PDB file of C-alpha atoms in Angstrom:
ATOM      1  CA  UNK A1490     112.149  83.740 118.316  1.00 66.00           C
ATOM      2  CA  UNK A1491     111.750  83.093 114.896  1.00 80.00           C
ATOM      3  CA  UNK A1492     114.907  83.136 113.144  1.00 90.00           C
ATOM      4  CA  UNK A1493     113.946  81.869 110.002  1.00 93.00           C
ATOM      5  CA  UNK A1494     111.013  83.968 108.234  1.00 94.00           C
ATOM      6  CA  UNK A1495     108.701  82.954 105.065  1.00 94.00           C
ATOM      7  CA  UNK A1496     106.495  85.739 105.259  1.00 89.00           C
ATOM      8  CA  UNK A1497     104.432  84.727 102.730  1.00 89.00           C
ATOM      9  CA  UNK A1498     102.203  81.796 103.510  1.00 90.00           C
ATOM     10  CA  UNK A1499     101.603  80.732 100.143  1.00 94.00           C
ATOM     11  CA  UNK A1500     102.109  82.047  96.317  1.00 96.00           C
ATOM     12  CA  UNK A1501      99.857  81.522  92.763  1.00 97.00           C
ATOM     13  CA  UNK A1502     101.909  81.529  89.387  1.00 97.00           C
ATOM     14  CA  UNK A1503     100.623  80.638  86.122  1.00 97.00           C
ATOM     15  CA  UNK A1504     102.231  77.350  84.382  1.00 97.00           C
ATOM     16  CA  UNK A1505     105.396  78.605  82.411  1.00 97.00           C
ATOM     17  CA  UNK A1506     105.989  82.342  84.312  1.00 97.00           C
ATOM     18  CA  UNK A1507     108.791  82.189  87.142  1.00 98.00           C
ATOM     19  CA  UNK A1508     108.228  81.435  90.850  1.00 98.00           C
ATOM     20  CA  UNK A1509     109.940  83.779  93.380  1.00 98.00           C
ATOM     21  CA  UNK A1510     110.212  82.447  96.645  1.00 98.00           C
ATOM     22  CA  UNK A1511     111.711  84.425  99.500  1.00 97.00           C
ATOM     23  CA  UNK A1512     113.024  83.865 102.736  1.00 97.00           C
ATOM     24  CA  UNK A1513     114.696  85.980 105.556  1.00 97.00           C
ATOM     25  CA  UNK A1514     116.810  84.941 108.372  1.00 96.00           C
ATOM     26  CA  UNK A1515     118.158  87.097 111.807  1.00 95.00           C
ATOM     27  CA  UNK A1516     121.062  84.868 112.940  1.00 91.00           C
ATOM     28  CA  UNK A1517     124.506  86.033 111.159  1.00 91.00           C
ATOM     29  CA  UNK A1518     126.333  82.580 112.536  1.00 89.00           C
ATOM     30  CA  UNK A1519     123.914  80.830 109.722  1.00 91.00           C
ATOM     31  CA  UNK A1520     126.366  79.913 106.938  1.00 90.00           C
ATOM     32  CA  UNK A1521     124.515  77.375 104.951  1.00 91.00           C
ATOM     33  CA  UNK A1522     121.155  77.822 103.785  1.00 93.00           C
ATOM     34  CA  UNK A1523     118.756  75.100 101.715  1.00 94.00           C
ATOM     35  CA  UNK A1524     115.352  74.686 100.554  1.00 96.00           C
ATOM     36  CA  UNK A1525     112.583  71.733 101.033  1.00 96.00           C
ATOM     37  CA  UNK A1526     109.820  70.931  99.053  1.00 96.00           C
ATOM     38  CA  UNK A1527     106.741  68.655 100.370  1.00 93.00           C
ATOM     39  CA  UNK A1528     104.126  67.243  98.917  1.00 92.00           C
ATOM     40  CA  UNK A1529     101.246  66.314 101.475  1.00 86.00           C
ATOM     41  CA  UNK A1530     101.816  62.952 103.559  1.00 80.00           C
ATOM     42  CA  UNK A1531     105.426  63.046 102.642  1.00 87.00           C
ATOM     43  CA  UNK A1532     108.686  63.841 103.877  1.00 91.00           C
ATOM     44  CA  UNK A1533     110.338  66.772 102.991  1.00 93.00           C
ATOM     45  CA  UNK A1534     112.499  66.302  99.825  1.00 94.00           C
ATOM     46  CA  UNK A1535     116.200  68.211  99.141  1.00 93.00           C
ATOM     47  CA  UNK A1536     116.158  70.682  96.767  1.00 96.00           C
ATOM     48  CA  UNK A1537     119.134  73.248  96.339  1.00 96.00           C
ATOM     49  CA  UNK A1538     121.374  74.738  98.892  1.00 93.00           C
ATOM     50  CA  UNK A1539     123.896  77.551  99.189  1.00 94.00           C
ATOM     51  CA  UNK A1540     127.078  78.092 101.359  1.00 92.00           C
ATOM     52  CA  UNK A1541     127.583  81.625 102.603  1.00 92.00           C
ATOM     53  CA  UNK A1542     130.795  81.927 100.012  1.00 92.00           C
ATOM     54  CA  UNK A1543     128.506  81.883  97.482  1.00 94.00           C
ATOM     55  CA  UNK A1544     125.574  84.323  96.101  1.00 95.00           C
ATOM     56  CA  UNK A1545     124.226  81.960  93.521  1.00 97.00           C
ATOM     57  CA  UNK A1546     123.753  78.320  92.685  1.00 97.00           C
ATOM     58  CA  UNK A1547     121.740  76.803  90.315  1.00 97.00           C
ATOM     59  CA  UNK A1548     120.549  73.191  89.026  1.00 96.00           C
ATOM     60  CA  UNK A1549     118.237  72.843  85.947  1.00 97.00           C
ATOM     61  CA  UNK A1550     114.923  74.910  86.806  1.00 97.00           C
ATOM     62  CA  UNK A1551     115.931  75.976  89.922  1.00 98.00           C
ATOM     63  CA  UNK A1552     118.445  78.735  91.335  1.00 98.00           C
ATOM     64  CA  UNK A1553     119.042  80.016  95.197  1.00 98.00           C
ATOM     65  CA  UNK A1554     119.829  83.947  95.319  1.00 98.00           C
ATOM     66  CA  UNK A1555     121.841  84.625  98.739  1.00 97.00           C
ATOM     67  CA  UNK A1556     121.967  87.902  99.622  1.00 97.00           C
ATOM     68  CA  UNK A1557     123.991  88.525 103.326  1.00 95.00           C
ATOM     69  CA  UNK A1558     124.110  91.530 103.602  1.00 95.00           C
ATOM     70  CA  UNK A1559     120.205  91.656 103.342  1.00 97.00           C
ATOM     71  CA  UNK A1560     120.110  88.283 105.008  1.00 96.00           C
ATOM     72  CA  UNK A1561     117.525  87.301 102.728  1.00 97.00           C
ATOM     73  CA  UNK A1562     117.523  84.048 100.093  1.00 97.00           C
ATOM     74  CA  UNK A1563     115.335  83.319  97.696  1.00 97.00           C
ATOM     75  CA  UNK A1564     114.916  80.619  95.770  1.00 98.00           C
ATOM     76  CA  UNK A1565     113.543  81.296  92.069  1.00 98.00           C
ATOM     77  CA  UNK A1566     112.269  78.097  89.373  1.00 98.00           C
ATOM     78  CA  UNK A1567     111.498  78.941  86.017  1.00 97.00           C
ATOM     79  CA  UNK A1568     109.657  77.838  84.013  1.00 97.00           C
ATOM     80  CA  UNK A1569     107.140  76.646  86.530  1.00 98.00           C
ATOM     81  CA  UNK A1570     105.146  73.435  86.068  1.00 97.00           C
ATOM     82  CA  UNK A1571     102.189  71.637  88.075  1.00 96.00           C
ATOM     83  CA  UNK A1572     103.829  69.375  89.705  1.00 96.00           C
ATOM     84  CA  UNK A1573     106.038  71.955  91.395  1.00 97.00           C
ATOM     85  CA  UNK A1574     102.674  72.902  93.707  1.00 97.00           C
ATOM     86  CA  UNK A1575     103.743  71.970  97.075  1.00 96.00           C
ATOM     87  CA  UNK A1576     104.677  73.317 100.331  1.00 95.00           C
ATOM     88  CA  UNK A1577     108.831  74.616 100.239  1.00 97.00           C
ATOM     89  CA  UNK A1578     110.525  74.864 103.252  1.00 95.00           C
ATOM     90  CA  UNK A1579     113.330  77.193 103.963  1.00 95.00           C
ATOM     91  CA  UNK A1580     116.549  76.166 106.095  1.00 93.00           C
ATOM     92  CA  UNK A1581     119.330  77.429 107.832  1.00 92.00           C
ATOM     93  CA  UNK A1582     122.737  75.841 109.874  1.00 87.00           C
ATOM     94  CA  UNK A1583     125.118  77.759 111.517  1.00 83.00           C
ATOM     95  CA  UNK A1584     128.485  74.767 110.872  1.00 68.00           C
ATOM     96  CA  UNK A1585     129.529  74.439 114.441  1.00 55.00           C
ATOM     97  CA  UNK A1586     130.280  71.028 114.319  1.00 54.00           C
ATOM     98  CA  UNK A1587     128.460  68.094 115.674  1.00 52.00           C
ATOM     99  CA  UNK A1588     126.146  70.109 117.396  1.00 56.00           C
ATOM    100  CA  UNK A1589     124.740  71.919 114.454  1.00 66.00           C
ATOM    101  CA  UNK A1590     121.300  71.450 113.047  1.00 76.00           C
ATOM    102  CA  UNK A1591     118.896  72.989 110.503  1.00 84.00           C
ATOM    103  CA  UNK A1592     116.668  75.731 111.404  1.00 88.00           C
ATOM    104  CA  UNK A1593     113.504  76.167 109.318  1.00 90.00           C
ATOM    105  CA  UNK A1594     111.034  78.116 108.385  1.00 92.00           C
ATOM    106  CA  UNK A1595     107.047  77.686 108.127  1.00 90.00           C
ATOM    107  CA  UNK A1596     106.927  77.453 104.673  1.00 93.00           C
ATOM    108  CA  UNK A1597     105.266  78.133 101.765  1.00 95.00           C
ATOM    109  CA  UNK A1598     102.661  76.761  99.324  1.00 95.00           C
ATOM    110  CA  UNK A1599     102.897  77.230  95.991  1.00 97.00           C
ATOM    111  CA  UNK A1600     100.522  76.984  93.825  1.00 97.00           C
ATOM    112  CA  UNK A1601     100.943  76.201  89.664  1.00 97.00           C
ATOM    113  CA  UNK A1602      98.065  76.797  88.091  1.00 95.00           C
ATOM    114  CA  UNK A1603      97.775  75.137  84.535  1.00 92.00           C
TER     115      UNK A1603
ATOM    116  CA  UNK B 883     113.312  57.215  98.732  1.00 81.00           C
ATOM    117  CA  UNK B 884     115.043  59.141 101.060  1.00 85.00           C
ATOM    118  CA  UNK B 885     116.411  55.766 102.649  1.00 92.00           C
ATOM    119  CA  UNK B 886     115.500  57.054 106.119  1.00 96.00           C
ATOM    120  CA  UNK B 887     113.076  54.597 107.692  1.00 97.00           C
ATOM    121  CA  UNK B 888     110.169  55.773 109.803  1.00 97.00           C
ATOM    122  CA  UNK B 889     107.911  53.257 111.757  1.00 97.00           C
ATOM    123  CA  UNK B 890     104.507  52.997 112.486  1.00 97.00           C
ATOM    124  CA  UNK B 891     103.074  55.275 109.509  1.00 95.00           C
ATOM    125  CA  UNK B 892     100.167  56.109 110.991  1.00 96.00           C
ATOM    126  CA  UNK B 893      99.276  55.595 115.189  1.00 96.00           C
ATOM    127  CA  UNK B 894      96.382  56.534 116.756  1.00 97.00           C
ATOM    128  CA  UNK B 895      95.945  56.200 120.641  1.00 97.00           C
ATOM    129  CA  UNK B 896      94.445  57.557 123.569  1.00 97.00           C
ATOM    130  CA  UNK B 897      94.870  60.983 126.096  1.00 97.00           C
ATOM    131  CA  UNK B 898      97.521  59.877 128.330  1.00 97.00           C
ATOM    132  CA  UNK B 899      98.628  56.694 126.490  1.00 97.00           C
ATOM    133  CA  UNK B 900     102.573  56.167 125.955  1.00 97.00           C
ATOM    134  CA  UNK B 901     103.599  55.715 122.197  1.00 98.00           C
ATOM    135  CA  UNK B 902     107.278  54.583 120.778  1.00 98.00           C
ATOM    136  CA  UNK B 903     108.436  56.207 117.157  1.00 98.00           C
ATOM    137  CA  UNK B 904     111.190  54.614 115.248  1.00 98.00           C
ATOM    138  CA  UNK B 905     114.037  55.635 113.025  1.00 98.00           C
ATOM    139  CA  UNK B 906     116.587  53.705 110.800  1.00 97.00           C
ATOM    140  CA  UNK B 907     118.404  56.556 109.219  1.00 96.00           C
ATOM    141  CA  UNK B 908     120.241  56.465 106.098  1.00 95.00           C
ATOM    142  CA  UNK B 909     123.575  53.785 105.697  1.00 93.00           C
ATOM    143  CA  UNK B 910     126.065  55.529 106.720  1.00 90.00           C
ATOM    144  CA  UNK B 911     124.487  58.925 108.734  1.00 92.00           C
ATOM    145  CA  UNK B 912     125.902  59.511 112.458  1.00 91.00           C
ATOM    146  CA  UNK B 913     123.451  62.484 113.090  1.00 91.00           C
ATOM    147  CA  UNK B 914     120.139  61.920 113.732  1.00 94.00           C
ATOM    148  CA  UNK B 915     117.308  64.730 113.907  1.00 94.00           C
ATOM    149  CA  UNK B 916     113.509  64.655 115.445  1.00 96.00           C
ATOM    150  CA  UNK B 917     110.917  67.270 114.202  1.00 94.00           C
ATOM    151  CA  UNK B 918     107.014  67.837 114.588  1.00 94.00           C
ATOM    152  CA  UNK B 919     104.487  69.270 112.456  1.00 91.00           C
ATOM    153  CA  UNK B 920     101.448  70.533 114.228  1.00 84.00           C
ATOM    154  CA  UNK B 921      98.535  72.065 112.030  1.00 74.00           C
ATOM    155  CA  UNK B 922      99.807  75.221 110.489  1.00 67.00           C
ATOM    156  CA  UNK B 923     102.965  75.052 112.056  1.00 72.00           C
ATOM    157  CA  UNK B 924     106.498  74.607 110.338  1.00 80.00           C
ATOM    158  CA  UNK B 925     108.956  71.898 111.136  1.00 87.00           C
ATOM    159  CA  UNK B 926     109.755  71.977 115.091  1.00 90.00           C
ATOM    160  CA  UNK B 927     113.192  70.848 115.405  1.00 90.00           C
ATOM    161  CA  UNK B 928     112.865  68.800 118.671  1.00 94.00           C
ATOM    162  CA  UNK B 929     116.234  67.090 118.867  1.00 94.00           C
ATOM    163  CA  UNK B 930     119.516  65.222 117.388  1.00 92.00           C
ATOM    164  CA  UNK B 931     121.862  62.459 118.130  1.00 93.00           C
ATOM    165  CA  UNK B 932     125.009  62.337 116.563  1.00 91.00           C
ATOM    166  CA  UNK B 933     127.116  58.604 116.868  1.00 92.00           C
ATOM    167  CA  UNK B 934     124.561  57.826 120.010  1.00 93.00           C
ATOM    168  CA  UNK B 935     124.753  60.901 121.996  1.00 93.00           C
ATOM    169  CA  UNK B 936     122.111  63.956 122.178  1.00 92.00           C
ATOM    170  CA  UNK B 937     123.975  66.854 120.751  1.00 88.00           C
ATOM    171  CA  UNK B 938     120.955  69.724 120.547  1.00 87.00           C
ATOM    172  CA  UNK B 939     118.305  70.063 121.884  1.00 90.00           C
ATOM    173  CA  UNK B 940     114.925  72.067 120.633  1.00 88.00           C
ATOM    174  CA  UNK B 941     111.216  72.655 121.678  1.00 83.00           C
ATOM    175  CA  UNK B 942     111.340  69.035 122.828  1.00 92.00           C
ATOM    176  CA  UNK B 943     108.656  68.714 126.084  1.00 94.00           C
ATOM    177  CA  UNK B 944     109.604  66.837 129.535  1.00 95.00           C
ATOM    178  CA  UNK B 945     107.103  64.397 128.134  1.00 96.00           C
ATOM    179  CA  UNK B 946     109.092  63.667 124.837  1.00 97.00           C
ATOM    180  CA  UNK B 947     112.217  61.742 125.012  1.00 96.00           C
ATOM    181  CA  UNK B 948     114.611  60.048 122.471  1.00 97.00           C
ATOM    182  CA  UNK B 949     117.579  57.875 122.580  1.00 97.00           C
ATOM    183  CA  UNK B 950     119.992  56.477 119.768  1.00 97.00           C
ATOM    184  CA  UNK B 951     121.341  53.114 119.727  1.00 96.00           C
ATOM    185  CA  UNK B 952     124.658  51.563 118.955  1.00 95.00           C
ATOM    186  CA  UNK B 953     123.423  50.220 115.616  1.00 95.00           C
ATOM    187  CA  UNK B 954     122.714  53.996 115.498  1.00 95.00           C
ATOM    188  CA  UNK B 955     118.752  54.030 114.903  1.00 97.00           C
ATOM    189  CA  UNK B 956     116.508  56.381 117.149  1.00 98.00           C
ATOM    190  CA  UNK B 957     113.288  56.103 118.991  1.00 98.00           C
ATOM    191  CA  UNK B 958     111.197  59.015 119.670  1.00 98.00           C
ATOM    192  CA  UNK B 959     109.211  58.313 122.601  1.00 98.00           C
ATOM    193  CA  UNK B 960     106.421  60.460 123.874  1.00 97.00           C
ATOM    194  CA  UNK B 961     104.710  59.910 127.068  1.00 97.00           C
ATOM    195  CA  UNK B 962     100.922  61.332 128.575  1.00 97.00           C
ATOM    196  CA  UNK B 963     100.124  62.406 125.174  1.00 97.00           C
ATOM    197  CA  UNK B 964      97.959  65.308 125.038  1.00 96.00           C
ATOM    198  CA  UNK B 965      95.756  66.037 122.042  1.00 95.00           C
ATOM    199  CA  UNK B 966      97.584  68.734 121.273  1.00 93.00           C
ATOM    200  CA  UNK B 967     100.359  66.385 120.511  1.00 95.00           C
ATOM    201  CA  UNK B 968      98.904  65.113 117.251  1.00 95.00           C
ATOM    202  CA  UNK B 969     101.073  65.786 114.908  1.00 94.00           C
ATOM    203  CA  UNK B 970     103.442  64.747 112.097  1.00 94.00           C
ATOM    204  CA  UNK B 971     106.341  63.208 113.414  1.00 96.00           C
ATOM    205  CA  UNK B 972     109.529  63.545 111.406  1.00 96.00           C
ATOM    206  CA  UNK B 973     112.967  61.652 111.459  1.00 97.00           C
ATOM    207  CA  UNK B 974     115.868  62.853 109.301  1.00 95.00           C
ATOM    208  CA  UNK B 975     119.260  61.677 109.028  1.00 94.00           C
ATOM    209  CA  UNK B 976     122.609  63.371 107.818  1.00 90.00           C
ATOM    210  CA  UNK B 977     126.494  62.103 107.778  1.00 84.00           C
ATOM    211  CA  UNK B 978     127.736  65.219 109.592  1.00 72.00           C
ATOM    212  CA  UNK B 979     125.474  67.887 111.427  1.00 63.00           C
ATOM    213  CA  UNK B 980     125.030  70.770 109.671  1.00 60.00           C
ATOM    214  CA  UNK B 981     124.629  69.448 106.487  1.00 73.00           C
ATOM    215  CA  UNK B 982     122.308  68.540 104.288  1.00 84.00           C
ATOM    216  CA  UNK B 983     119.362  66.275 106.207  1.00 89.00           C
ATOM    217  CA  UNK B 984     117.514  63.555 104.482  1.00 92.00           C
ATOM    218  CA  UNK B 985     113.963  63.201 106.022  1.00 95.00           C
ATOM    219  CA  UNK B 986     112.054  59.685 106.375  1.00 96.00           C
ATOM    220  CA  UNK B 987     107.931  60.076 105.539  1.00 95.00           C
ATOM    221  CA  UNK B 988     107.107  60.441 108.897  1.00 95.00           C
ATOM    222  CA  UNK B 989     104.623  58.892 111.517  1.00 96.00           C
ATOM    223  CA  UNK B 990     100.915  60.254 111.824  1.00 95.00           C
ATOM    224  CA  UNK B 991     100.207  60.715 115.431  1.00 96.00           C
ATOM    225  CA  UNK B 992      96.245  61.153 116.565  1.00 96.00           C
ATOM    226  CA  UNK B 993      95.653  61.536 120.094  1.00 97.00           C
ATOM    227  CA  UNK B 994      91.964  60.828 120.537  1.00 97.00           C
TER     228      UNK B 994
END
């Protein structure tokens, strides 16, 4: 049971035009959702993230778009550049305490092609 | 630098073979979290300590087990590997669960 969902497997944007990256969830306990970006042979690096009490946040080139009733986040960066090709990892937490963790998705390559 | 500390890098060992990951997590992190990446596949949450005891527990096989010390760093510790269990190995650390997790570069695993 898959309870985090990036449909699409990977995504091509030109250098400069806006990436759109979408992810869906099923769980309505999630409350706090955040996004992961790999390169290959690395860990997965922090991004952005969102509590549920918000539908918006944004920092520099990149903003997270939380929609709840949809249960559906994306995460749009703009202008894209070439060193933003890499693999981005949705997340999800349901804050239960000590016995929370982060659900994620399978990802997402995205490509920027100069 | 994520500051989460991830030992061997890279291990490559034999069907059946016994192999010990470790895990200093960030200064200051009580919560502790295992994943895998397989080929293709996203990041299996396995599972997570919190101030030395297991607190969740995810696709983790009988094979797999994990413990965290008092000085609160982790070993990962998977037993008659299989060569389906090659794999990335991932550690990640956090102050409080739920919240944002800091992830360590991981150890290579080949099972030849």
């Amino acid at each position: 049971d898959q309870q985090v969902k990036q449909n699409s497997p990977s995504l091509s944007v030109q250098e400069g035009r806006i990436s759109i990256l979408n992810c869906d969830y099923t769980n309505s306990m999630f409350d706090y959702f955040l996004w992961y970006k790999k390169y290959p042979a690395e860990g997965p690096t922090f991004l952005i993230s969102i509590s549920s009490i918000k539908d918006k946040n944004e920092d520099g080139r990149f903003t997270v778009f939380l929609n709840k009733s949809a249960k559906h986040l994306s995460l749009h960066i703009v202008p894209s550049q070439p060193g933003d090709s890499a693999v981005y990892f949705c997340a999800a937490s349901a804050k239960s305490g000590a016995n929370s963790k982060l659900t994620f998705g399978k990802g997402i390559t995205l490509s920027v092609r100069p | 630098d994520s500051g989460v500390t991830q030992t061997p890098k890279h291990l490559i060992t034999a069907t059946g073979q016994r192999v010990t990951l470790r895990c200093s997590p960030r200064s200051g992190d009580l919560s502790v979290y295992w994943y895998q990446q397989s080929l293709d596949q996203g990041l299996q949450f396995l599972i997570q300590y919190y101030n030395g005891e297991e607190r969740a527990k995810g696709n983790i096989l009988e094979r797999f087990s994990a413990q965290q010390f008092p000085d609160l760093h982790s070993e990962l510790n998977l037993s008659s590997l299989e060569l389906g269990d090659s794999a990335l190995y991932f550690c990640a650390s956090s102050v409080v669960a739920g919240n944002t997790i800091y992830f360590g570069e991981g150890s290579w695993l080949t099972v030849v």
